[in-house]
Short mmCIF file of C-alpha atoms in Angstrom, two decimals:
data_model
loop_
_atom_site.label_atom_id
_atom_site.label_comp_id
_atom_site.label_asym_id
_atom_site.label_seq_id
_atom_site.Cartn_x
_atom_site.Cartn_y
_atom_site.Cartn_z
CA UNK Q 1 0.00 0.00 0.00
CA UNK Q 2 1.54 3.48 -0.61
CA UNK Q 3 0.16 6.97 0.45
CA UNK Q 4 -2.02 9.41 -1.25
CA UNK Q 5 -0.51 12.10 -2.99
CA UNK Q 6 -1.19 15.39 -0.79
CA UNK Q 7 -2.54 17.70 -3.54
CA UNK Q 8 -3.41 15.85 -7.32
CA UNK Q 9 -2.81 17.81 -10.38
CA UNK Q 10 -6.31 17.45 -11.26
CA UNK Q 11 -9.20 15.04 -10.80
CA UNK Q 12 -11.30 14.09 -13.45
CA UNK Q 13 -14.99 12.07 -12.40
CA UNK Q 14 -17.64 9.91 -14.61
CA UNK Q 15 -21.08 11.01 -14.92
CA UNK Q 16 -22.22 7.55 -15.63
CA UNK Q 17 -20.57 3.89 -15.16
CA UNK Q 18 -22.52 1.12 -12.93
CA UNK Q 19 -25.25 -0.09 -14.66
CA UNK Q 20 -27.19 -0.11 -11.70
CA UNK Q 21 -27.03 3.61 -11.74
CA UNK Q 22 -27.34 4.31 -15.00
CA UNK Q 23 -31.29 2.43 -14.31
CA UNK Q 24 -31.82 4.09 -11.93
CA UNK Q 25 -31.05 7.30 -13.71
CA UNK Q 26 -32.88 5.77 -16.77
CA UNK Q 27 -30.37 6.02 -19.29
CA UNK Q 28 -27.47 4.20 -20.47
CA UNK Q 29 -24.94 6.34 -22.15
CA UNK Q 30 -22.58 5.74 -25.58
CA UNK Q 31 -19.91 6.91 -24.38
CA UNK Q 32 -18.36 8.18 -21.05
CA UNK Q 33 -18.54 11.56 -20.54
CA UNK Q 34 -16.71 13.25 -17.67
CA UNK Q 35 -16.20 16.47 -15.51
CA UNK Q 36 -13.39 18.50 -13.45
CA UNK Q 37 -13.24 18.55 -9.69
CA UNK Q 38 -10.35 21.01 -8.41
CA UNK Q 39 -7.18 20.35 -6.50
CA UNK Q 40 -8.76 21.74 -3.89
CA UNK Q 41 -11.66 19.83 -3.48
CA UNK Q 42 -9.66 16.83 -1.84
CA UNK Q 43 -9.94 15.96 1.95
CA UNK Q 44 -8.45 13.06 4.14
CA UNK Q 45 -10.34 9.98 5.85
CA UNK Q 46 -11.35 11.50 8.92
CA UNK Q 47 -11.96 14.91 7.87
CA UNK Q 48 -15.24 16.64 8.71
CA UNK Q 49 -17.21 18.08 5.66
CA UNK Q 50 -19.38 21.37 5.80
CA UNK Q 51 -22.97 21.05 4.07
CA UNK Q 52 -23.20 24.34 2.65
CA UNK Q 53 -25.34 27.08 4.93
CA UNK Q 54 -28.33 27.19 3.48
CA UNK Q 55 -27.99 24.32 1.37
CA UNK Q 56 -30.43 20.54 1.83
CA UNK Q 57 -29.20 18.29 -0.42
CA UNK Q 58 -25.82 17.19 0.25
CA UNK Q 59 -25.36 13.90 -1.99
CA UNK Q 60 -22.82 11.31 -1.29
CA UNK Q 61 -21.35 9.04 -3.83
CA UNK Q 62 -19.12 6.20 -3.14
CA UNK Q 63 -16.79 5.37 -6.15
CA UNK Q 64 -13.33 3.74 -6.91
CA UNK Q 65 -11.07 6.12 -7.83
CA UNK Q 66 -7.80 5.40 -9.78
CA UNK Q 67 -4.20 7.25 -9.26
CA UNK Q 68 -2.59 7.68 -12.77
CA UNK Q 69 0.82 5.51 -12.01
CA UNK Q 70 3.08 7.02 -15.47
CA UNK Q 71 2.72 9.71 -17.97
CA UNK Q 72 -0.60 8.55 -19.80
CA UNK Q 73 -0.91 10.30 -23.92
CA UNK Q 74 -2.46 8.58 -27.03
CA UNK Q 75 -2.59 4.71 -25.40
CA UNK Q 76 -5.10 1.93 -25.99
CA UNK Q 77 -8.14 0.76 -24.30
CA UNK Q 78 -5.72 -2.96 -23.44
CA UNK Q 79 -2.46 -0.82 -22.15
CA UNK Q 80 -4.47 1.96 -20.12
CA UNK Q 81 -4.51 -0.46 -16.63
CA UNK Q 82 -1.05 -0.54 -17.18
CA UNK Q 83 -0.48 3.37 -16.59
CA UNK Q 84 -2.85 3.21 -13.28
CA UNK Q 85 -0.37 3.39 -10.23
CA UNK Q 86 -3.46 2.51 -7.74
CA UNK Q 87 -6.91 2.36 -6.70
CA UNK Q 88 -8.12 3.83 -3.40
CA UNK Q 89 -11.57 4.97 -1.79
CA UNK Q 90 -13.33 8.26 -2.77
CA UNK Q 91 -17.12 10.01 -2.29
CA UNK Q 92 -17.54 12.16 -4.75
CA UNK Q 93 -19.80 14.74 -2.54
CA UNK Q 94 -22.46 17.40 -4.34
CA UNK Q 95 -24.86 20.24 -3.45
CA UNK Q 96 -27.93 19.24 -5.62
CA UNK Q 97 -29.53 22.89 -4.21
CA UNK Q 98 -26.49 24.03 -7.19
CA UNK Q 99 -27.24 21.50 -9.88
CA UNK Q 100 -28.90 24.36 -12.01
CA UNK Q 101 -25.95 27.23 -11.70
CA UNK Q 102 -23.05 25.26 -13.75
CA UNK Q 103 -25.09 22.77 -15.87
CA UNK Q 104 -22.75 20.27 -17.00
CA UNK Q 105 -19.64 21.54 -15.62
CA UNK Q 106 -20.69 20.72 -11.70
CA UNK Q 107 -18.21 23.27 -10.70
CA UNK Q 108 -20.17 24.58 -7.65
CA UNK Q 109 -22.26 21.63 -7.19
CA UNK Q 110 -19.72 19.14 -6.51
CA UNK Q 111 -16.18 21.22 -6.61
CA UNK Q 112 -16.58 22.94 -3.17
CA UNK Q 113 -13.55 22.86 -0.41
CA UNK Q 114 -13.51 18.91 0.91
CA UNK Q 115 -15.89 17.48 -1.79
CA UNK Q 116 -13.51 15.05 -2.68
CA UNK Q 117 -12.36 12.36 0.24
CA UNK Q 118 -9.61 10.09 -0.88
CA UNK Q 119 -8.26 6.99 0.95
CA UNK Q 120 -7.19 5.96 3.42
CA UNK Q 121 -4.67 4.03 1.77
CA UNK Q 122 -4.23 3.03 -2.12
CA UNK Q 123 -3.73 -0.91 -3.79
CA UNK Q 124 -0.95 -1.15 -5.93
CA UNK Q 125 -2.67 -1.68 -9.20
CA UNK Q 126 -0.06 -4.42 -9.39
CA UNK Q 127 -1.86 -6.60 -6.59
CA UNK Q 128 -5.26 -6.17 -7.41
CA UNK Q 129 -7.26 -7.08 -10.56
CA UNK Q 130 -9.38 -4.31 -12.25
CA UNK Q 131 -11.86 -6.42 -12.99
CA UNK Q 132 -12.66 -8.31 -9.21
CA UNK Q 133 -12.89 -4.68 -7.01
CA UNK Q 134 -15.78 -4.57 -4.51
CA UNK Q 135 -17.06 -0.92 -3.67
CA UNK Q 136 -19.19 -0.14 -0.69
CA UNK Q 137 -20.40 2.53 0.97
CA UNK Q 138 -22.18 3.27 4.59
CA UNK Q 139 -24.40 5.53 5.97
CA UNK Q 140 -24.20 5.81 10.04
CA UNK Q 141 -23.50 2.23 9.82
CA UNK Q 142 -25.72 0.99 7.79
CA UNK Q 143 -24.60 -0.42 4.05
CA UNK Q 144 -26.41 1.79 1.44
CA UNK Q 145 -23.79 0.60 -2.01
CA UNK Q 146 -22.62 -2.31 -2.71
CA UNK Q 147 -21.18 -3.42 -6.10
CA UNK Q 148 -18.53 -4.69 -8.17
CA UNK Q 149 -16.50 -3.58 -11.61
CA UNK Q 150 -17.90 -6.00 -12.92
CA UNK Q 151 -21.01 -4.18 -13.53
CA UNK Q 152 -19.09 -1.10 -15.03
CA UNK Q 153 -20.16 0.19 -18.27
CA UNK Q 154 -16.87 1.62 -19.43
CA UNK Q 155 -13.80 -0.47 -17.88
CA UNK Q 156 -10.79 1.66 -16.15
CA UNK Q 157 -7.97 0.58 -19.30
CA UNK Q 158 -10.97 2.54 -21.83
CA UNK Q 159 -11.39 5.22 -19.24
CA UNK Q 160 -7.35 6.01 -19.12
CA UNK Q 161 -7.17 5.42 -22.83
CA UNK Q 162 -10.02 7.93 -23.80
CA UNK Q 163 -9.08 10.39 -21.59
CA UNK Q 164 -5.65 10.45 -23.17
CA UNK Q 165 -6.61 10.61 -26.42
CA UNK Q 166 -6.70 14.79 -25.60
CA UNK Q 167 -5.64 15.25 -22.55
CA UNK Q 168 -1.81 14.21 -20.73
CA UNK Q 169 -2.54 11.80 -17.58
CA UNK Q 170 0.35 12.71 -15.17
CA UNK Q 171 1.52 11.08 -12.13
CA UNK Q 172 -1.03 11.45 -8.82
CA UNK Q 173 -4.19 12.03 -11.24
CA UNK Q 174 -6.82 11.09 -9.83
CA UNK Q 175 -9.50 9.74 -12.24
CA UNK Q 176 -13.17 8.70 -10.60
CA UNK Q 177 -14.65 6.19 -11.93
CA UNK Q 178 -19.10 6.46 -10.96
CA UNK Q 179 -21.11 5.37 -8.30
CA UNK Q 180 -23.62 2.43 -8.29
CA UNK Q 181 -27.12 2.68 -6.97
CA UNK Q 182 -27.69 3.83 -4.07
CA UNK Q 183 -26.32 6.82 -3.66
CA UNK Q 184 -28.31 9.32 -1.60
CA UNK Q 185 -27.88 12.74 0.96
CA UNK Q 186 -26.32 13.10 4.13
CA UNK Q 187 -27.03 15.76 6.42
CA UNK Q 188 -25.36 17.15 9.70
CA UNK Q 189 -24.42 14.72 12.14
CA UNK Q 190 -24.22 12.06 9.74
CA UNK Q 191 -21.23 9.66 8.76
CA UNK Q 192 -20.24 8.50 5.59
CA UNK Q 193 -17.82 5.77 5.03
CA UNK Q 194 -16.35 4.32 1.38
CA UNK Q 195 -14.13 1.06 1.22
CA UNK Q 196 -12.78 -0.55 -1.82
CA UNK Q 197 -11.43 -4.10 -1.66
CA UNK Q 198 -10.28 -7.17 -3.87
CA UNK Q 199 -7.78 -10.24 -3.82
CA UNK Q 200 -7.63 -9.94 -0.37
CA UNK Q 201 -6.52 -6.17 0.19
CA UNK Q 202 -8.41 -3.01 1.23
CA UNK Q 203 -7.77 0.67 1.54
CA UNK Q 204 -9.50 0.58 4.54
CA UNK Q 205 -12.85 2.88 5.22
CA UNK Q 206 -12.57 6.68 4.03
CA UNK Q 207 -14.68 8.21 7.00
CA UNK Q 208 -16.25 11.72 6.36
CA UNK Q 209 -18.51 13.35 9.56
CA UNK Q 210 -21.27 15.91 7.82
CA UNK Q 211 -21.72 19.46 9.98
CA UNK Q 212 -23.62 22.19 9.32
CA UNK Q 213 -21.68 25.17 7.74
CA UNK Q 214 -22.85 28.81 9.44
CA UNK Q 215 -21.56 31.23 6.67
CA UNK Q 216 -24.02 31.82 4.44
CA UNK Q 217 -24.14 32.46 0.51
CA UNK Q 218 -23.52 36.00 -0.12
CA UNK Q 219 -26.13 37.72 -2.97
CA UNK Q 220 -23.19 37.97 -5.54
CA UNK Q 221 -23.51 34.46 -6.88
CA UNK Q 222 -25.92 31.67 -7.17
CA UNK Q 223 -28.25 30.70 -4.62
CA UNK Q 224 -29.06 27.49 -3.55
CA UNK Q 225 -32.34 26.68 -5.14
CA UNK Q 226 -33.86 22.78 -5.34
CA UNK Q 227 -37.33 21.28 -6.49
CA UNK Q 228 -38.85 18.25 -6.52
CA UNK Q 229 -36.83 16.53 -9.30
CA UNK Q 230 -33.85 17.14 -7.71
CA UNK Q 231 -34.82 15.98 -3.98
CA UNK Q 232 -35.68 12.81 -6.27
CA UNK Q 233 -32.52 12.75 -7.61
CA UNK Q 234 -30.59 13.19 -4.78
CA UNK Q 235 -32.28 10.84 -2.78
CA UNK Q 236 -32.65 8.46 -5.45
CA UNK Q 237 -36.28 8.35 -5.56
CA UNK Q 238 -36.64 10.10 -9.18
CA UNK Q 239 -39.35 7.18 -10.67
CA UNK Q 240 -39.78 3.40 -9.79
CA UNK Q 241 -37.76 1.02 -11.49
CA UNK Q 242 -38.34 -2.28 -13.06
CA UNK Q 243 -36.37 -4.82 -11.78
CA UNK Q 244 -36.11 -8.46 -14.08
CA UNK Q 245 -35.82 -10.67 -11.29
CA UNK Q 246 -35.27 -14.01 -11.56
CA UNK Q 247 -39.20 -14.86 -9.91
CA UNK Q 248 -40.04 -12.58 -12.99
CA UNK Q 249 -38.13 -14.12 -15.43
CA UNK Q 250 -39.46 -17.70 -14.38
CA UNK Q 251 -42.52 -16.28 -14.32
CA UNK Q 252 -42.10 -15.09 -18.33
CA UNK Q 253 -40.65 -18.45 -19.49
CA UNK Q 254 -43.45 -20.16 -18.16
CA UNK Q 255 -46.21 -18.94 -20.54
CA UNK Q 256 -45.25 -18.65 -24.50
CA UNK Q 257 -44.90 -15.77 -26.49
CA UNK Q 258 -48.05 -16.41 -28.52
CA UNK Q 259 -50.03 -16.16 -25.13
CA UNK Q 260 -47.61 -12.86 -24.16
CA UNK Q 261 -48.77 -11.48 -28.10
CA UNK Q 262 -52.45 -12.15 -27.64
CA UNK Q 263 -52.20 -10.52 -23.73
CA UNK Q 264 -49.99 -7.06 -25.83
CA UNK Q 265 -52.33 -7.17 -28.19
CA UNK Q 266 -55.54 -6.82 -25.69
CA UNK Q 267 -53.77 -3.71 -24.42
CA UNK Q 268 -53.53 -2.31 -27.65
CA UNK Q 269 -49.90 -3.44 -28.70
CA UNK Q 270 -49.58 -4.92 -32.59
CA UNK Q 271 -46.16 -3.94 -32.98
CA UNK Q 272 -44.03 -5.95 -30.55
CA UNK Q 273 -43.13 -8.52 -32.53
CA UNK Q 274 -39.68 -8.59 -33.98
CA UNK Q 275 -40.36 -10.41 -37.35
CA UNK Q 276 -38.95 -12.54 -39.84
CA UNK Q 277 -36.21 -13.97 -37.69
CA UNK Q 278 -35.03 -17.74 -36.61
CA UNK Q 279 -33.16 -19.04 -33.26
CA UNK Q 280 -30.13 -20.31 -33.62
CA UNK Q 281 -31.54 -22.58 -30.85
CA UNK Q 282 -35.59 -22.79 -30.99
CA UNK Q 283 -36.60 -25.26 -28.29
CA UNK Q 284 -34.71 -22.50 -25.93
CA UNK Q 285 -36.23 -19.62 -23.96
CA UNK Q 286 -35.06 -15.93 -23.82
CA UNK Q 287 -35.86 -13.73 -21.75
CA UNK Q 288 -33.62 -10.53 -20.78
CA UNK Q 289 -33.38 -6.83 -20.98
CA UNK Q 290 -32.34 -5.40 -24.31
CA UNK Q 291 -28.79 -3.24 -25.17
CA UNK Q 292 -29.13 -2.07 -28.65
CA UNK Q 293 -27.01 -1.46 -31.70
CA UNK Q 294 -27.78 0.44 -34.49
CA UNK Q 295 -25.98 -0.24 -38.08
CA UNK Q 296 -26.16 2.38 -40.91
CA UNK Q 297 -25.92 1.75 -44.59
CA UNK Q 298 -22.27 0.90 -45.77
CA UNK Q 299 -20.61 4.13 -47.36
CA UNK Q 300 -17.07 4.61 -47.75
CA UNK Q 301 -15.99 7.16 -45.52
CA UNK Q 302 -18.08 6.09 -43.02
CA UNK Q 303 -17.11 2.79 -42.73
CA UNK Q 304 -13.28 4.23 -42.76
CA UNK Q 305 -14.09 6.55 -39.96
CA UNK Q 306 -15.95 4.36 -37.36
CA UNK Q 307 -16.10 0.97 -38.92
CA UNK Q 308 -12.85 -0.59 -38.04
CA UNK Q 309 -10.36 -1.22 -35.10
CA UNK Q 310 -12.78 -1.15 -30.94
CA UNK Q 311 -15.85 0.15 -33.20
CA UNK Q 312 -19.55 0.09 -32.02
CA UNK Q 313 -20.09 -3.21 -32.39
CA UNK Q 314 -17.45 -4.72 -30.25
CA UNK Q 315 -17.75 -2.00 -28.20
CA UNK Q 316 -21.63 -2.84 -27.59
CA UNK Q 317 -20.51 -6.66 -27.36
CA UNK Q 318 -17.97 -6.03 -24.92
CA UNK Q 319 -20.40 -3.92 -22.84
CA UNK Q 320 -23.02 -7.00 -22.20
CA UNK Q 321 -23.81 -8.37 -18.65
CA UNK Q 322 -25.71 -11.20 -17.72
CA UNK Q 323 -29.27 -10.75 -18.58
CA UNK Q 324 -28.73 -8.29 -21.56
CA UNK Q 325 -30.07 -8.77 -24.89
CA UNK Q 326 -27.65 -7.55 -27.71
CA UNK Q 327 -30.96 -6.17 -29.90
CA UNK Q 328 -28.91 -4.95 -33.61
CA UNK Q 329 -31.07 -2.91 -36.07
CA UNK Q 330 -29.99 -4.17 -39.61
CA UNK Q 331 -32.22 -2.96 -41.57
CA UNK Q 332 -33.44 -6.40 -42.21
CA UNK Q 333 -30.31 -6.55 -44.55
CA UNK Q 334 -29.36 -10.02 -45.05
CA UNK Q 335 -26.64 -9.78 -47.49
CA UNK Q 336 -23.94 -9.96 -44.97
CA UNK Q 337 -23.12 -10.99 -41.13
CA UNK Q 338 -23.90 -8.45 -37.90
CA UNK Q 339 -22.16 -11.18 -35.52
CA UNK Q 340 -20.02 -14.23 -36.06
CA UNK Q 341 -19.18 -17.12 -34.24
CA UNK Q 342 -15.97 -15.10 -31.62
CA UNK Q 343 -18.08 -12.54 -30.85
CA UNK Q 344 -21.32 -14.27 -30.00
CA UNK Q 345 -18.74 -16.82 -27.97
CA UNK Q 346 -17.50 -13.36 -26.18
CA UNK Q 347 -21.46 -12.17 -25.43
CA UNK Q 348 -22.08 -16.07 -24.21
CA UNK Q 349 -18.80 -15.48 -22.05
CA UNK Q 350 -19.76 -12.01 -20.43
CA UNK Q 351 -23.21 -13.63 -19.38
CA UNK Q 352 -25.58 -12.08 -21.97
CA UNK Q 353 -29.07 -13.58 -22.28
CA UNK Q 354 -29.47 -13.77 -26.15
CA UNK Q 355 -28.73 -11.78 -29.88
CA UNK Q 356 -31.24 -10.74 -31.99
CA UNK Q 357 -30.84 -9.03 -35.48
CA UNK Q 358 -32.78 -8.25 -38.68
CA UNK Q 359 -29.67 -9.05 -40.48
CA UNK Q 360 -27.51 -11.84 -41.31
CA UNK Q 361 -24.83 -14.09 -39.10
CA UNK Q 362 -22.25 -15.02 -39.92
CA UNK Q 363 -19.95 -18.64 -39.09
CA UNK Q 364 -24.01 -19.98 -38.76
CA UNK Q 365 -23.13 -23.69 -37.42
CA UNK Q 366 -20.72 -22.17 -34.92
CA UNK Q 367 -22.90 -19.63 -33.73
CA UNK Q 368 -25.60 -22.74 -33.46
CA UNK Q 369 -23.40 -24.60 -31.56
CA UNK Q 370 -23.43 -22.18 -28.60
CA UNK Q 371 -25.35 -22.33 -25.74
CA UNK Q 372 -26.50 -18.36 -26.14
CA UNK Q 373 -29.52 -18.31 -28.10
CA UNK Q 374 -29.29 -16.26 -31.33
CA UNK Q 375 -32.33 -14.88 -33.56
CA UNK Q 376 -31.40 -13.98 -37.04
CA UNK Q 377 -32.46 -12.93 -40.29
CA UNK Q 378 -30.42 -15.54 -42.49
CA UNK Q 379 -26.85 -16.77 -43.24
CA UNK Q 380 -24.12 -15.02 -44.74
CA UNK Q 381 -21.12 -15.50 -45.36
CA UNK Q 382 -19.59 -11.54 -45.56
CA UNK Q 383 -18.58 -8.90 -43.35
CA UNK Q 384 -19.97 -5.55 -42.19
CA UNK Q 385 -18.19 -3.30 -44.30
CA UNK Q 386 -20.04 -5.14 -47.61
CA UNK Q 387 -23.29 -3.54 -46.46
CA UNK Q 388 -23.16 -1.39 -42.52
CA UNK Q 389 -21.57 0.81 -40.55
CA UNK Q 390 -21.36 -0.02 -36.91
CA UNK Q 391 -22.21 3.00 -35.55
CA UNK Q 392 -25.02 3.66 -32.38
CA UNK Q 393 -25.50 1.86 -29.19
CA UNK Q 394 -28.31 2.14 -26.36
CA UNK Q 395 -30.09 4.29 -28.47
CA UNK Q 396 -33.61 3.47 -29.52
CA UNK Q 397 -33.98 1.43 -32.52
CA UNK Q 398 -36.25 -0.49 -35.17
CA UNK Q 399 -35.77 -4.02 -35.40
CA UNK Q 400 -38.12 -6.42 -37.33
CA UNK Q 401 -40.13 -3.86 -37.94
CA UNK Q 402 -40.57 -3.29 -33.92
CA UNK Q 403 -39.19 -0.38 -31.97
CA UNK Q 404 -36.68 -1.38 -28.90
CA UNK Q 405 -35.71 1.13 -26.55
CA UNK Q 406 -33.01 0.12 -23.85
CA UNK Q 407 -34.10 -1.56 -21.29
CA UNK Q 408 -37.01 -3.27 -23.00
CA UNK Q 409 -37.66 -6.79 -21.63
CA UNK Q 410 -37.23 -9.29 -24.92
CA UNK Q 411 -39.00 -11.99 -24.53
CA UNK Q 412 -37.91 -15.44 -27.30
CA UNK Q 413 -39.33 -19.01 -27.99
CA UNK Q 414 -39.80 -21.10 -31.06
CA UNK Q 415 -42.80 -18.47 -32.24
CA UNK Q 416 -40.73 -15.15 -31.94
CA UNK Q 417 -39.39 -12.83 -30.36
CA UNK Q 418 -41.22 -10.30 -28.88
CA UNK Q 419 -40.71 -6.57 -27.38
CA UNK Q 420 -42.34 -5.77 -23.86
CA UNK Q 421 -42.14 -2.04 -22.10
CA UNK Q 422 -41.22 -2.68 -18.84
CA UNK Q 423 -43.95 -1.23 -16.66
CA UNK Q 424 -46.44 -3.63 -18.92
CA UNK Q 425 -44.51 -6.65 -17.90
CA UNK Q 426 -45.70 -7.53 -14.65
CA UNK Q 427 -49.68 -7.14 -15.94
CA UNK Q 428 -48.86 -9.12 -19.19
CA UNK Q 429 -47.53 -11.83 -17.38
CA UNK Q 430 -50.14 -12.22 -14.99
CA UNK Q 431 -53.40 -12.42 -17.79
CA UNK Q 432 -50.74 -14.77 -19.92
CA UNK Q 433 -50.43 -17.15 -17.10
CA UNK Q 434 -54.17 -17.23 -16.22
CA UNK Q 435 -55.30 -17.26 -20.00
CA UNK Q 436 -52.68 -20.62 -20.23
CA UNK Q 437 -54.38 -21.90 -17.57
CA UNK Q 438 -57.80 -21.56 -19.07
CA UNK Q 439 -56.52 -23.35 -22.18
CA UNK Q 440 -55.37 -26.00 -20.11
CA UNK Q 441 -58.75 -26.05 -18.69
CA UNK Q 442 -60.49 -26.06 -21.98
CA UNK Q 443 -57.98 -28.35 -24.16
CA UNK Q 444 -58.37 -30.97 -21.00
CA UNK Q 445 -62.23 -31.03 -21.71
CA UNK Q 446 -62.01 -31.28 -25.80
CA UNK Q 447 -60.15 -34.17 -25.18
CA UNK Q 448 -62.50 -35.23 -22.70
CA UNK Q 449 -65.14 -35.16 -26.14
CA UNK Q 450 -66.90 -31.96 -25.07
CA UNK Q 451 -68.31 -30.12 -27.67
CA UNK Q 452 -66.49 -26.69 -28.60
CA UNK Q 453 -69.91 -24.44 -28.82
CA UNK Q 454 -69.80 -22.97 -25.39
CA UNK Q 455 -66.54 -24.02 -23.93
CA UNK Q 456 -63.97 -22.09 -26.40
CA UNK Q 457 -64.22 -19.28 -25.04
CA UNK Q 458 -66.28 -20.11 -21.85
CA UNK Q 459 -69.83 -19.49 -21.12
CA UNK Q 460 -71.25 -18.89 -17.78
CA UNK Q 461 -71.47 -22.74 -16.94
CA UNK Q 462 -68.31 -23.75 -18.21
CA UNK Q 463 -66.83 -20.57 -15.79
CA UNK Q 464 -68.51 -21.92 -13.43
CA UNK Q 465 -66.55 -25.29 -13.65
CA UNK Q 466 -63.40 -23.66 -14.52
CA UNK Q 467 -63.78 -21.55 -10.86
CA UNK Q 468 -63.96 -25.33 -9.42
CA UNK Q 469 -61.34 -26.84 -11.43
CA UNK Q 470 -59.04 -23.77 -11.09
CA UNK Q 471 -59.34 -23.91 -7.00
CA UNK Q 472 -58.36 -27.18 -6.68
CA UNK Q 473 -55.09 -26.82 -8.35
#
């Protein structure tokens, strides 16, 4: 373990990077995007933190935050671990009340005096791996984060590599890397605490004590100022969100997609069908929530600008956790492959749930031969640059002639694939069990030799016995 430095040249933080943030937030960005904390900003474990007079929100954010090692300029996503020095603890601290006066830049919002605690001690990034680091963070005790990097959207080598593309990474940078869920506010009298750990070693817990400051804002600057969205923010609470739980998902895979289409299509829904596609493995079920990729027409400089070397499509196959759904919009252009048989194998190996694409695959009978289910317009033998450019991800898309929005549940069986908006799910599957269970009901007294007339669909008396049959279950 080796000390902090005192004072960093300059600290650079994510917006966006667990996954379980970026739902709760309800987007998942492209690309990372950062901002500037100053010098200044940084505090020791231990040290007590002013909430601004005047100010309510105070938001803490536990993160993992990574001290540049060596002179970082122009390197590559697979080198940029190797310019990290070490990892420590950080909270990345914020006035929401200032949100508003430095949009974007979070200058006053999250770059006042002590916003920045760092330690207590820092890994070697020798001794730990990048890709095996717990974070968690407490609140008076109790655990409010807990995750791992290996739910990060954007890994720390990609981080260090596109922040070098522009700007010099020098020795004792300190480069923060996002918060998961459940970040939230601390007020006076509370204590935060941060602690990283992996392969057996920790940095310890970075404690910050919250008091209330007692000079107030003077009238030449911004004031604080909050409203409702940002309490919801801060605290977390902004809107509900949809969980695929694995009750859920068994739930799903327990009724098939024709009875989930007839349930969309009583609610109005005629377009969530993804059409004109086959499964690499039809007697299989999927079931996950979809990451997208978009593909644009082939054209020359295109293709030479973003179609070669980490483009969009590795970039979006890299990205995949377990339970995604790589959903690619082709076009429904079959005259050449969107995936092939190594980068399926790396989706099946990063946990995803499935691939779907209006276009063609390529390496078919090795892509069959996986265990990750793959729906597909057609075999073909050629490459992306014959006919697309790799060029969008988690952006909302058109595929089969459906629309697919991130975060969509896709649900896949021998019949289809269809598209489900999350807050539909829960209702969906509810009527789609019961309605299976009338058929049940119904197909178990056709073969009984009862007459159709009556029975399909039920009258009053046959109700009547269903009620029986249906409580006795």
């Amino acid at each position: 373990m080796t000390l902090l430095p005192q004072r960093p040249g300059k600290i650079i933080a994510l917006h966006l990077n667990y996954r379980s943030r970026a739902a709760q937030r309800g987007r998942v960005p492209e690309q990372p995007s950062y901002f500037l904390k100053p010098p200044t900003s940084v505090a020791a474990s231990g040290t007590a933190l002013e909430r601004p007079a005047g100010t309510e929100l105070l938001g803490f954010e536990g993160e993992i935050a990574l001290v540049i090692g060596r002179t970082a300029r122009r390197v590559a996503p697979e080198e940029g671990w190797s310019y990290v020095g070490g990892v420590t603890a950080a909270n990345d601290f914020g006035v929401y009340d200032l949100r508003y006066a430095d949009k974007g830049s979070n200058l006053r919002a999250k770059g006042g005096d002590g916003f920045t605690p760092l330690g207590p001690a820092v890994l070697p990034a020798a001794g730990v791996d990048p890709a095996a680091l717990r974070l968690r963070t407490w609140l008076n005790g109790e655990l409010v984060q807990e995750d791992t990097t290996a739910d990060l959207l954007f890994g720390f080598g990609r981080l260090v590599a596109d922040l070098s593309q522009l700007i010099t990474l020098e020795p004792g940078d300190v480069v923060l890397t996002g918060t998961p869920a459940g970040a939230s506010v601390a007020v006076p009298g509370d204590v935060v605490e941060v602690e990283v750990d992996g392969g057996g070693h920790t940095t310890g817990r970075l404690v910050t004590p919250i008091t209330e400051g007692t000079v107030p804002f003077g009238p030449y600057g911004a004031l604080p100022r909050i409203d409702e969205q940002q309490r919801a923010d801060a605290y977390g609470t902004a809107e509900p969100q949809f969980e695929l739980t694995a009750s859920l998902k068994e739930r799903i895979e327990s009724v098939g997609t024709a009875t989930l289409s007839a349930q969309l299509r009583k609610r109005g829904y005629n377009a969530v069908s993804i059409d004109g596609l086959t499964s690499t493995r039809p007697g299989a079920r999927l079931t996950g929530r979809a990451r997208t990729l978009r593909y644009l027409p082939y054209r020359e400089d295109l293709f030479n600008a973003r179609g070669g070397g980490y483009n969009a499509q590795k970039r979006a196959i890299d990205s995949l956790g377990p339970g995604d759904v790589l959903v690619m919009e082709a076009r429904g252009e079959r005259g050449t492959g969107t995936v092939g048989d190594i980068l399926a194998l790396r989706a099946q190996v990063r946990g995803a749930a499935g691939i779907v694409t209006d276009g063609g695959v390529r390496d078919l009978a090795a892509v069959s031969a996986l265990d990750i289910p793959t729906y597909h317009a057609g075999p073909h033998p050629a490459v992306l640059g014959r006919r697309h450019v790799p060029w969008d991800t988690d952006v909302a898309i058109a595929c089969g002639g459906a629309a697919v929005r991130p975060g969509d549940v896709i649900a896949g069986d021998g019949d289809g694939v269809l598209v489900i908006p999350p807050d539909l799910v829960e209702e969906v599957v509810d009527a789609a069990i019961e309605q299976e269970l009338q058929e049940t009901f119904i197909a178990e007294r056709v073969a009984d030799g009862e007459r159709v007339e009556g029975l399909y669909p039920m009258d009053e008396h046959w109700r009547g016995r269903y009620a029986a049959w249906r409580a006795n279950r």
